[in-house]
């Protein structure tokens, strides 16, 4: 006999990418930024230490909200909700919108966590396959009685492809429920959907500092949404979901626009180099707007390649999507890491 | 029309205690520790900064788990689950055990958050009133078909009173579901229930570093439970629920047993002084084993006293429990803060 809800017992649980805590790896498996975060972080952390940790942090992280509203040209901080990583934001939204037996929709293949979140709620999830050109079929926007939430990663993972702003506006108009545009990787892309939040309350944009700001270790994400949406979501979040270090460092990070522009430029340049190198080695690579690429070799199986690289202390992500295919997702590292990776793959083929 | 689950729209949301972000307050309203945390924290934080924040933290916070198992004499780290504050632990447990329409039991008056957690799940909550001597009626351990989880804060808030270890063992034997002993304040008490976790898998102990380690700003809590329970709970937590700073600082903190013993001694001594002072001023004070006391003045209303103190920049907590009573919950501060508080109350009466 078990005390757990049957939904919990039945599920496998989301397995995050490997995070080796020891050993020197070239780590290109979880889309971390290879560069150190904005230099202002250290001073922000020291300020928190000097102020002391005895007191609870600001439950709403208003310093960050105020700056984010300014940076993203939203009317006020009431359009921003902060979370302990964007996973916290996705969790809060799922709990707020999707009840037991209801329906959550997501594209396939995409971020596996969305399905786990539905499972924890005892909800159903509906995976809609991308078209061959990585657009979405019209059915992705079809209303359904039980449909309460739709997730759309943009750029998508593992493919790095994007759905256009026009298509997203149209989806939101057709859907009977909120559409969370998960922009974890949008800082590496050619466009984003932040301003669409003001056009339709169903469009909510989720963001993270883990990828584009080199702060995966910090756990800080946020949602941009209309104030009447944020107001209800606050009821679902833990009271003090962001700690004093995360609030201080995240606020400092998004003040540094020059760092962000420079980092973006470097990642995009290395991405081009990575794609060219992979293609030269005989890989088919999907054109990506994120800080990773999805690829398959024309002759060699993906899994042994992943394993051989791991044995050589280079970690990339092997993923196998039932009904679609398996393949390799490779994060964009530094130029040096990319050179090592490409040389190593060349020697293995 | 709203997109939110009806349970979310219907609830008020948990209101945390006031956390003024500006102005010099003597803050005795949210049971924070008045002393700085163990000095090793600063080095631990600097080590995290030096190592860099680009990478994700250890999803399981194993460094902390290993040390906690050692400190609390549990067989292995598999008996420990880490959370983003103990609120995260309470949230994870509620989501794992209590489905829509099911029942969660809590004593009354106690921590108001438990009820909010049930509401978010669309579950019912059943409040069982303490007896006049702050023991619990036998009905608190009665089985019920829909009963899936029981919360028992020990020491309780707002009273600081405790249920004996024998009573807790007996409760766990009678209950059909897990019993979470919320030991947020147990480091200030005469006993705790950690070893009982090994006697009955239904007993799970939740802890926080916010109170006894002066780390409210850090957000770190943990659960001690049998490994087969922890294993399922992992499925419900966010993958990277604790950040690199929190893991590093929390691990350093629980290594410093001397600091903890000294801090405990100081808080208990000041608590005695606070109680004596309040009684001298005509308050009735419930004997407390926590770092706060619950009191009422024999002649003066609680709310105006709270308001007058706030106007003088001394924050205590006014609470009003329907069907029981209102009163004042005062955190144990430093000796100096306690002197200021008592003198101020004396001048107001």
XYZ file of C-alpha atoms in Angstrom:
698
model
C 0.000 0.000 0.000
C 1.201 3.499 -0.735
C 0.250 6.884 0.636
C 0.947 8.713 -2.608
C -1.550 9.928 -5.149
C -1.850 7.335 -7.931
C -0.751 9.920 -10.513
C 2.551 10.361 -8.682
C 3.195 6.641 -8.393
C 2.388 6.141 -12.076
C 4.732 8.795 -13.400
C 8.431 8.409 -14.116
C 9.386 11.886 -13.070
C 11.251 14.375 -15.216
C 14.933 13.517 -15.551
C 17.098 16.607 -15.861
C 20.286 16.478 -17.928
C 23.394 15.115 -16.257
C 25.041 17.539 -13.825
C 28.349 15.911 -12.901
C 29.507 17.428 -9.616
C 33.065 16.208 -10.008
C 35.500 15.773 -12.893
C 36.457 18.145 -15.688
C 33.838 17.951 -18.407
C 33.253 20.068 -21.455
C 29.614 20.423 -20.675
C 27.404 20.986 -23.712
C 24.338 19.064 -22.551
C 22.025 21.448 -20.663
C 22.273 24.687 -22.632
C 24.161 26.603 -20.010
C 25.991 29.739 -21.061
C 29.742 29.060 -21.327
C 30.655 32.567 -20.176
C 30.668 33.993 -16.643
C 27.621 36.157 -15.813
C 27.714 39.979 -15.800
C 30.504 41.187 -13.499
C 28.100 43.243 -11.357
C 26.831 39.999 -9.817
C 29.704 39.755 -7.349
C 29.031 43.169 -5.870
C 25.304 42.447 -5.676
C 26.016 39.230 -3.766
C 28.393 41.010 -1.412
C 25.749 43.641 -0.734
C 23.305 40.910 0.272
C 25.941 39.412 2.583
C 26.652 42.797 4.130
C 22.967 43.492 4.676
C 22.639 40.103 6.357
C 20.562 37.012 5.734
C 18.507 36.897 8.936
C 15.490 38.591 7.404
C 13.091 37.193 4.845
C 13.574 38.518 1.327
C 11.022 40.733 -0.405
C 8.225 38.227 -1.171
C 7.539 39.901 -4.530
C 11.135 40.723 -5.569
C 9.955 44.206 -6.488
C 13.427 45.542 -7.297
C 13.656 43.030 -10.133
C 10.064 43.596 -11.257
C 10.563 47.340 -11.521
C 13.711 46.997 -13.613
C 12.210 44.249 -15.816
C 9.148 46.380 -16.601
C 11.470 49.209 -17.659
C 13.751 46.952 -19.743
C 10.902 45.191 -21.529
C 8.792 48.361 -21.938
C 5.814 47.156 -19.940
C 3.575 49.634 -18.122
C 4.560 48.664 -14.540
C 6.027 46.015 -12.249
C 2.558 44.526 -11.902
C 3.166 42.858 -15.287
C 6.039 40.787 -13.860
C 6.009 37.690 -11.631
C 9.311 36.310 -10.346
C 10.103 32.649 -9.794
C 12.752 30.278 -8.506
C 13.880 29.547 -12.059
C 11.408 29.461 -14.914
C 10.501 25.900 -13.859
C 8.864 27.526 -10.824
C 6.930 29.830 -13.171
C 5.768 26.881 -15.305
C 4.768 24.997 -12.149
C 2.815 27.958 -10.758
C 0.939 28.407 -14.041
C 0.082 24.721 -14.359
C -1.259 24.624 -10.783
C -3.235 27.813 -11.305
C -4.926 26.847 -14.571
C -5.097 23.062 -14.883
C -7.216 20.946 -12.519
C -7.438 17.183 -12.179
C -8.722 15.536 -15.380
C -8.368 18.730 -17.429
C -6.187 19.191 -20.482
C -2.814 20.799 -21.140
C -1.504 21.084 -24.714
C 2.096 21.156 -25.885
C 3.902 20.729 -29.198
C 5.914 17.580 -29.926
C 8.846 17.220 -29.682
C 9.420 19.924 -27.059
C 10.310 20.403 -23.384
C 9.464 17.140 -21.629
C 8.794 18.864 -18.317
C 5.419 20.227 -19.512
C 4.047 16.711 -19.579
C 5.386 15.942 -16.110
C 3.670 19.060 -14.779
C 0.355 17.871 -16.214
C 0.891 14.431 -14.687
C 1.508 15.884 -11.222
C -1.807 17.737 -11.524
C -3.598 14.539 -12.477
C -4.345 16.267 -15.797
C -4.220 14.978 -19.342
C -1.688 16.272 -21.810
C -2.085 16.460 -25.537
C 1.001 16.507 -27.710
C 0.539 18.083 -31.143
C 3.241 17.201 -33.653
C 5.097 19.945 -35.456
C 4.752 20.004 -39.228
C 7.752 18.910 -41.289
C 8.815 22.573 -41.675
C 8.577 23.124 -37.883
C 5.439 25.209 -38.143
C 2.411 24.067 -36.154
C -0.737 22.531 -37.592
C -3.959 24.520 -37.214
C -5.155 21.937 -34.673
C -2.670 23.389 -32.162
C -5.053 26.336 -31.806
C -8.305 24.358 -31.778
C -10.574 24.954 -28.784
C -11.463 21.944 -26.608
C -13.780 21.882 -23.614
C -11.209 20.601 -21.128
C -8.298 22.628 -22.509
C -6.950 24.942 -19.801
C -3.365 25.741 -20.733
C -1.065 25.619 -23.744
C 2.721 25.672 -23.582
C 4.753 26.846 -26.558
C 8.540 26.985 -26.241
C 9.829 29.621 -28.663
C 12.573 28.939 -29.704
C 11.649 25.309 -29.234
C 13.840 22.719 -27.596
C 15.373 20.444 -28.872
C 15.084 21.965 -32.351
C 15.834 25.666 -31.879
C 13.059 26.507 -34.352
C 10.489 29.285 -33.931
C 6.846 30.041 -34.506
C 6.192 33.526 -35.899
C 4.653 36.361 -33.897
C 1.696 36.451 -36.280
C 1.033 32.743 -35.750
C 1.221 33.195 -31.984
C -1.259 36.081 -32.020
C -3.610 33.996 -34.106
C -3.219 30.998 -31.777
C -4.081 33.149 -28.769
C -7.169 34.462 -30.498
C -8.423 30.971 -31.277
C -7.512 29.273 -28.015
C -9.958 29.219 -25.075
C -7.141 29.394 -22.500
C -3.768 30.998 -21.723
C -0.838 30.385 -24.053
C 2.493 30.401 -22.274
C 5.248 31.317 -24.688
C 8.326 29.860 -23.028
C 11.127 32.186 -24.112
C 13.952 30.504 -22.216
C 16.109 30.864 -25.333
C 14.649 33.989 -26.926
C 17.650 36.174 -26.117
C 19.539 34.235 -28.798
C 16.745 34.603 -31.378
C 15.796 37.182 -33.987
C 12.551 38.202 -32.299
C 10.455 37.661 -29.189
C 6.836 38.015 -28.117
C 7.072 40.233 -25.056
C 5.062 43.114 -26.515
C 2.269 40.702 -27.526
C 1.463 40.309 -23.827
C -0.155 43.735 -24.012
C -2.317 42.746 -26.977
C -3.949 39.641 -25.564
C -4.216 38.638 -21.915
C -3.984 34.991 -22.947
C -0.388 35.493 -24.078
C 2.040 35.151 -21.204
C 5.808 35.045 -21.716
C 8.101 33.045 -19.473
C 11.794 33.843 -19.204
C 14.872 32.595 -17.375
C 18.264 34.008 -16.460
C 19.805 30.525 -16.641
C 20.660 30.607 -20.314
C 21.170 34.140 -21.621
C 22.700 35.556 -18.416
C 24.965 32.675 -17.375
C 23.033 32.225 -14.125
C 21.805 28.617 -14.150
C 23.263 28.194 -10.647
C 21.167 31.065 -9.317
C 17.641 29.871 -10.126
C 15.784 32.900 -11.366
C 12.995 33.115 -13.912
C 10.035 35.366 -14.480
C 6.721 35.693 -16.221
C 5.476 38.681 -18.197
C 1.688 38.793 -18.154
C -1.205 41.164 -17.691
C -1.652 42.358 -14.084
C -4.985 40.602 -13.536
C -3.242 37.331 -14.413
C -0.225 38.019 -12.191
C -2.532 38.904 -9.312
C -4.084 35.425 -9.225
C -0.797 33.595 -9.843
C 0.662 35.199 -6.719
C -1.764 33.106 -4.648
C -0.181 29.920 -5.950
C 3.505 30.747 -5.549
C 5.377 30.052 -2.311
C 5.466 33.268 -0.279
C 9.233 33.722 -0.458
C 10.004 31.833 -3.645
C 13.091 33.879 -4.568
C 15.964 34.256 -2.142
C 17.877 37.428 -1.335
C 20.916 36.422 -3.444
C 18.779 35.556 -6.457
C 16.848 38.834 -6.278
C 20.017 40.913 -5.892
C 21.997 39.131 -8.585
C 19.140 38.899 -11.081
C 18.410 42.609 -10.719
C 22.070 43.459 -11.272
C 22.226 41.118 -14.283
C 19.358 42.657 -16.218
C 20.812 46.120 -15.689
C 23.835 45.136 -17.800
C 22.507 45.487 -21.338
C 25.985 45.803 -22.831
C 27.039 42.448 -21.370
C 23.905 40.847 -22.741
C 24.406 42.224 -26.260
C 28.028 41.094 -26.293
C 27.214 37.639 -24.968
C 24.453 37.198 -27.507
C 26.798 38.183 -30.323
C 29.427 35.682 -29.198
C 26.970 32.780 -28.829
C 25.415 33.437 -32.232
C 28.853 33.578 -33.872
C 29.928 30.307 -32.266
C 26.605 28.728 -33.189
C 27.346 29.453 -36.869
C 30.788 27.911 -36.475
C 29.331 24.831 -34.743
C 26.707 24.332 -37.447
C 29.286 24.693 -40.250
C 31.631 22.246 -38.521
C 28.913 19.677 -37.945
C 27.702 19.906 -41.517
C 31.229 19.452 -42.767
C 31.428 16.264 -40.697
C 28.296 14.920 -42.359
C 25.612 15.953 -39.883
C 22.191 17.269 -40.762
C 21.546 20.259 -38.504
C 18.217 22.009 -38.021
C 18.681 25.809 -38.353
C 18.542 27.057 -34.750
C 17.701 30.381 -33.112
C 18.715 29.120 -29.670
C 22.041 28.415 -27.918
C 21.985 24.785 -29.017
C 21.499 22.771 -32.187
C 19.741 19.495 -32.924
C 21.592 17.206 -35.274
C 21.901 13.725 -36.703
C 24.736 12.193 -38.620
C 23.876 10.853 -42.033
C 25.655 7.538 -41.365
C 26.365 7.154 -37.656
C 23.927 6.356 -34.865
C 23.435 9.100 -32.290
C 23.668 7.120 -29.055
C 27.144 5.590 -29.533
C 28.466 9.008 -30.529
C 27.053 10.506 -27.329
C 28.605 7.681 -25.297
C 31.990 7.917 -26.925
C 32.080 11.664 -26.349
C 31.081 11.191 -22.720
C 33.910 8.700 -22.246
C 36.203 11.500 -23.455
C 34.661 13.931 -20.924
C 32.600 15.845 -23.453
C 28.933 15.866 -22.480
C 26.226 16.475 -25.064
C 22.570 15.423 -24.826
C 21.266 12.257 -26.408
C 17.479 12.349 -26.686
C 15.059 9.819 -28.019
C 11.539 11.019 -28.839
C 9.137 8.131 -29.335
C 7.362 8.350 -32.697
C 9.701 11.046 -33.974
C 13.367 10.101 -33.721
C 16.482 10.197 -31.599
C 19.337 12.607 -32.025
C 21.881 14.853 -30.405
C 21.274 18.236 -28.837
C 24.504 20.169 -28.529
C 24.772 23.389 -26.548
C 26.790 26.269 -27.968
C 29.915 26.596 -25.847
C 32.986 28.784 -26.329
C 34.903 28.699 -29.595
C 37.566 26.574 -27.885
C 35.038 24.047 -26.591
C 33.485 23.878 -30.046
C 36.876 23.204 -31.631
C 37.561 20.386 -29.172
C 34.126 18.894 -29.783
C 34.394 19.014 -33.559
C 37.920 17.575 -33.581
C 36.835 14.783 -31.257
C 33.774 13.918 -33.329
C 35.988 13.954 -36.429
C 38.310 11.422 -34.821
C 35.400 9.194 -33.756
C 33.622 8.951 -37.107
C -14.885 35.006 -17.548
C -11.674 33.812 -15.987
C -9.086 31.263 -17.048
C -8.185 30.266 -13.514
C -9.290 27.175 -11.630
C -12.294 28.069 -9.475
C -10.385 27.045 -6.330
C -7.744 29.667 -7.059
C -10.271 32.427 -7.709
C -12.160 31.536 -4.519
C -9.164 31.653 -2.197
C -7.719 34.708 -0.513
C -4.136 33.550 -0.700
C -1.758 33.262 2.218
C -0.575 36.639 3.465
C 2.965 36.505 4.811
C 3.975 38.800 7.673
C 5.013 42.328 6.795
C 8.520 42.575 5.318
C 9.258 46.294 5.147
C 12.023 46.828 2.585
C 12.857 50.303 3.819
C 12.991 52.073 7.169
C 14.589 51.016 10.439
C 12.285 48.644 12.241
C 12.790 46.490 15.278
C 11.327 43.494 13.536
C 9.742 40.954 15.849
C 6.892 39.824 13.599
C 8.084 36.882 11.500
C 10.245 34.851 13.912
C 13.520 35.623 12.238
C 16.698 35.067 14.222
C 18.095 38.419 15.434
C 21.705 37.246 15.112
C 23.835 36.925 11.985
C 24.171 33.374 10.645
C 27.261 31.189 11.228
C 30.374 33.043 10.014
C 31.331 30.239 7.602
C 28.507 31.353 5.304
C 30.536 34.143 3.764
C 33.306 31.821 2.681
C 30.807 29.313 1.321
C 29.193 32.048 -0.777
C 32.554 33.243 -2.043
C 33.422 29.698 -3.057
C 30.219 29.510 -5.114
C 31.108 32.841 -6.760
C 34.614 31.625 -7.537
C 33.347 28.369 -8.982
C 30.932 30.349 -11.178
C 27.193 30.433 -11.646
C 26.926 29.329 -15.281
C 26.195 25.716 -14.441
C 23.089 24.248 -12.914
C 23.394 23.344 -9.242
C 23.296 19.751 -8.010
C 19.584 18.899 -8.453
C 19.589 16.878 -5.214
C 21.871 19.094 -3.084
C 23.767 15.965 -2.043
C 26.453 17.829 -0.090
C 23.768 19.056 2.279
C 21.976 15.708 2.422
C 25.151 13.858 3.353
C 25.966 16.253 6.183
C 22.357 16.341 7.440
C 22.184 12.541 7.627
C 25.368 12.575 9.707
C 24.209 15.388 11.997
C 20.774 13.912 12.627
C 22.034 10.309 12.876
C 20.067 8.945 9.949
C 21.348 5.976 7.937
C 22.127 7.857 4.708
C 21.481 10.914 2.568
C 18.530 9.099 1.022
C 16.546 10.067 4.155
C 16.854 13.778 3.316
C 15.007 15.904 0.745
C 16.039 19.540 0.269
C 13.699 22.397 -0.528
C 13.590 26.093 -1.383
C 12.615 26.895 2.205
C 10.414 24.541 4.194
C 7.403 26.084 2.413
C 8.672 24.272 -0.693
C 8.800 21.023 1.311
C 5.223 21.527 2.572
C 4.090 22.318 -0.985
C 5.790 19.222 -2.424
C 4.206 16.980 0.220
C 0.733 18.414 -0.268
C 0.961 17.938 -4.040
C 2.285 14.412 -3.646
C -0.317 13.152 -1.181
C -3.508 15.200 -1.485
C -5.663 15.118 -4.612
C -8.674 17.191 -5.587
C -11.586 16.662 -3.165
C -9.431 14.778 -0.649
C -8.775 15.786 2.943
C -5.865 17.425 4.755
C -5.958 17.770 8.554
C -4.289 20.415 10.694
C -4.614 21.614 14.297
C -6.232 24.947 15.083
C -4.871 27.521 15.655
C -1.689 26.792 13.738
C 0.207 27.756 10.572
C -2.346 29.270 8.194
C -0.386 28.208 5.106
C -1.442 24.552 5.477
C -4.987 25.498 4.644
C -3.909 27.538 1.627
C -1.968 24.540 0.322
C -5.093 22.385 0.566
C -7.108 25.073 -1.245
C -4.638 25.225 -4.132
C -5.021 21.448 -4.521
C -8.803 21.762 -4.581
C -8.771 19.661 -1.407
C -10.732 20.000 1.795
C -9.043 20.884 5.055
C -10.190 19.889 8.500
C -9.099 21.995 11.436
C -9.068 20.198 14.788
C -9.040 22.497 17.822
C -6.374 22.083 20.439
C -7.588 21.214 23.957
C -7.424 23.949 26.595
C -4.047 22.596 27.793
C -2.669 22.616 24.197
C -2.761 18.855 23.873
C -4.724 17.422 20.954
C -8.052 15.607 21.187
C -8.091 11.920 20.210
C -10.047 12.860 17.083
C -6.855 14.363 15.623
C -5.691 10.787 15.027
C -8.989 9.368 13.792
C -8.888 7.689 10.393
C -11.153 9.055 7.651
C -11.604 7.713 4.137
C -10.518 10.871 2.325
C -7.738 11.774 4.748
C -4.411 11.901 2.901
C -2.106 14.131 4.931
C -1.825 15.587 8.434
C 0.297 18.593 9.367
C 1.454 19.068 12.940
C 3.687 22.056 13.732
C 5.795 21.161 16.782
C 6.420 23.580 18.446
C 3.166 25.056 17.220
C 2.755 28.587 15.908
C 1.401 30.945 17.234
C 1.465 29.293 20.666
C 4.958 27.790 20.994
C 3.437 24.715 22.655
C 4.387 21.100 21.925
C 2.876 17.661 21.531
C 4.901 14.895 23.184
C 6.890 12.309 21.249
C 4.710 9.552 22.693
C 1.562 11.279 21.467
C 3.081 11.722 18.005
C 4.038 8.056 17.736
C 0.528 7.094 18.767
C -0.986 9.506 16.225
C 1.115 8.009 13.431
C 0.012 4.512 14.383
C -3.652 5.463 14.260
C -3.584 7.684 11.166
C -4.107 6.208 7.680
C -1.727 8.711 6.080
C 1.571 10.565 6.521
C 1.996 12.914 9.477
C 4.300 15.827 8.756
C 5.819 17.113 11.963
C 6.768 20.660 11.053
C 9.803 21.360 13.227
C 10.525 24.873 11.981
C 11.084 25.914 15.599
C 12.345 22.669 17.160
C 15.921 23.902 17.581
C 14.619 26.152 20.358
C 12.680 23.330 22.058
C 13.508 20.656 24.642
C 13.056 17.753 22.259
C 12.378 16.843 18.637
C 11.024 13.916 16.644
C 13.790 13.259 14.145
C 14.582 9.752 15.366
C 10.890 8.793 15.182
C 11.191 8.934 11.379
C 13.002 5.597 11.609
C 10.218 4.032 13.655
C 7.274 4.761 11.390
C 7.358 5.696 7.691
C 4.280 7.865 8.221
C 6.289 10.258 10.390
C 8.139 12.826 8.307
C 9.917 15.801 9.860
C 10.193 19.131 8.079
C 12.892 21.648 9.016
C 14.060 25.096 7.965
C 17.262 27.096 8.288
C 15.271 30.343 8.378
C 14.757 30.435 12.126
C 17.474 28.577 14.014
C 20.313 29.433 11.631
C 19.538 33.070 10.865
C 19.070 32.287 7.167
C 15.528 33.428 6.308
C 16.967 35.356 3.355
C 18.505 32.183 1.918
C 15.418 29.960 1.513
C 16.497 26.527 2.587
C 14.455 23.815 4.233
C 14.495 20.039 4.247
C 12.488 16.960 5.002
C 13.640 13.924 6.940
C 11.707 10.840 5.858
C 12.187 7.210 4.933
C 13.915 6.682 1.554
C 10.887 5.143 -0.172
C 8.975 8.338 0.676
C 11.766 10.660 -0.458
C 12.051 8.740 -3.724
C 8.480 9.561 -4.739
C 8.603 13.156 -3.486
C 11.554 13.840 -5.805
C 9.176 13.446 -8.753
C 7.128 16.395 -7.535
C 9.864 18.893 -6.735
C 11.227 21.271 -9.376
C 14.428 19.761 -10.809
C 16.750 22.453 -9.502
C 14.752 23.701 -6.536
C 17.775 24.825 -4.484
C 20.297 27.242 -5.908
C 24.073 27.014 -5.661
C 24.290 29.711 -2.949
C 21.618 28.063 -0.824
C 23.231 24.630 -1.061
C 26.684 25.987 -0.224
C 25.577 28.218 2.631
C 23.160 25.699 4.149
C 25.809 22.991 4.147
C 28.287 25.332 5.832
C 25.670 26.381 8.390
C 24.804 22.907 9.639
C 28.473 22.099 10.056
C 28.711 24.767 12.764
C 27.278 22.994 15.788
C 28.968 25.352 18.236
C 27.279 28.379 16.674
C 23.943 26.637 16.827
C 24.308 25.690 20.509
C 25.329 29.229 21.407
C 22.525 30.819 19.404
C 19.973 28.505 20.973
C 21.241 29.364 24.470
C 20.963 33.111 23.781
C 17.454 32.903 22.307
C 16.174 30.775 25.183
C 17.658 33.179 27.748
C 16.100 36.204 26.038
C 12.792 34.362 25.731
C 12.731 33.957 29.536
C 13.447 37.662 29.922
C 10.706 38.576 27.429
C 8.142 36.381 29.166
C 9.010 37.786 32.606
C 8.818 41.359 31.298
C 5.476 40.803 29.590
C 3.999 39.159 32.670
C 5.170 42.054 34.796
C 3.318 44.400 32.430
C 0.084 42.453 32.917
C 0.192 40.062 29.929
C -0.842 36.446 29.993
C 1.825 34.509 28.107
C 1.581 30.905 26.935
C 4.763 29.007 27.928
C 6.711 28.701 24.667
C 9.365 26.326 23.360
C 9.867 28.371 20.187
C 11.579 31.690 19.382
C 8.348 33.626 19.893
C 5.594 33.954 22.453
C 1.849 34.365 22.172
C 0.348 36.824 24.618
C -2.667 38.889 25.545
C -2.914 41.771 27.952
C -5.406 41.360 30.726
C -6.918 44.819 30.164
C -5.777 46.168 26.796
C -6.925 45.136 23.332
C -4.284 43.507 21.146
C -4.801 45.355 17.865
C -4.306 48.939 19.089
C -1.164 47.838 20.905
C 0.190 46.319 17.689
C -0.655 49.490 15.789
C 0.879 51.819 18.355
C 4.074 49.766 18.355
C 4.192 49.804 14.558
C 3.868 53.587 14.572
C 6.986 53.562 16.772
C 8.813 51.299 14.277
C 8.503 48.149 16.371
C 6.822 45.370 14.372
C 5.125 42.475 16.147
C 2.414 40.225 14.710
C -1.266 40.806 15.375
C -3.290 37.705 14.595
C -6.993 37.058 14.791
C -8.150 33.446 14.738
C -11.903 33.152 14.110
C -13.609 31.090 16.812
C -10.572 31.198 19.072
C -9.263 34.680 19.755
C -6.946 37.430 18.649
C -3.613 38.240 20.230
C -0.008 39.166 19.729
C 2.813 36.930 18.563
C 6.174 38.407 19.468
C 9.444 37.018 18.133
C 12.408 36.725 20.489
C 14.931 39.350 19.432
C 18.184 40.411 21.054
C 18.228 41.504 24.698
C 18.448 45.119 23.549
C 15.460 44.801 21.208
C 13.498 43.145 24.011
C 14.334 45.995 26.390
C 13.154 48.580 23.850
C 9.950 46.625 23.221
C 9.118 46.200 26.904
C 9.852 49.837 27.730
C 7.715 50.971 24.808
C 4.793 48.749 25.786
C 5.145 50.010 29.376
C 4.822 53.591 28.145
C 1.797 52.758 25.971
C -0.315 50.980 28.592
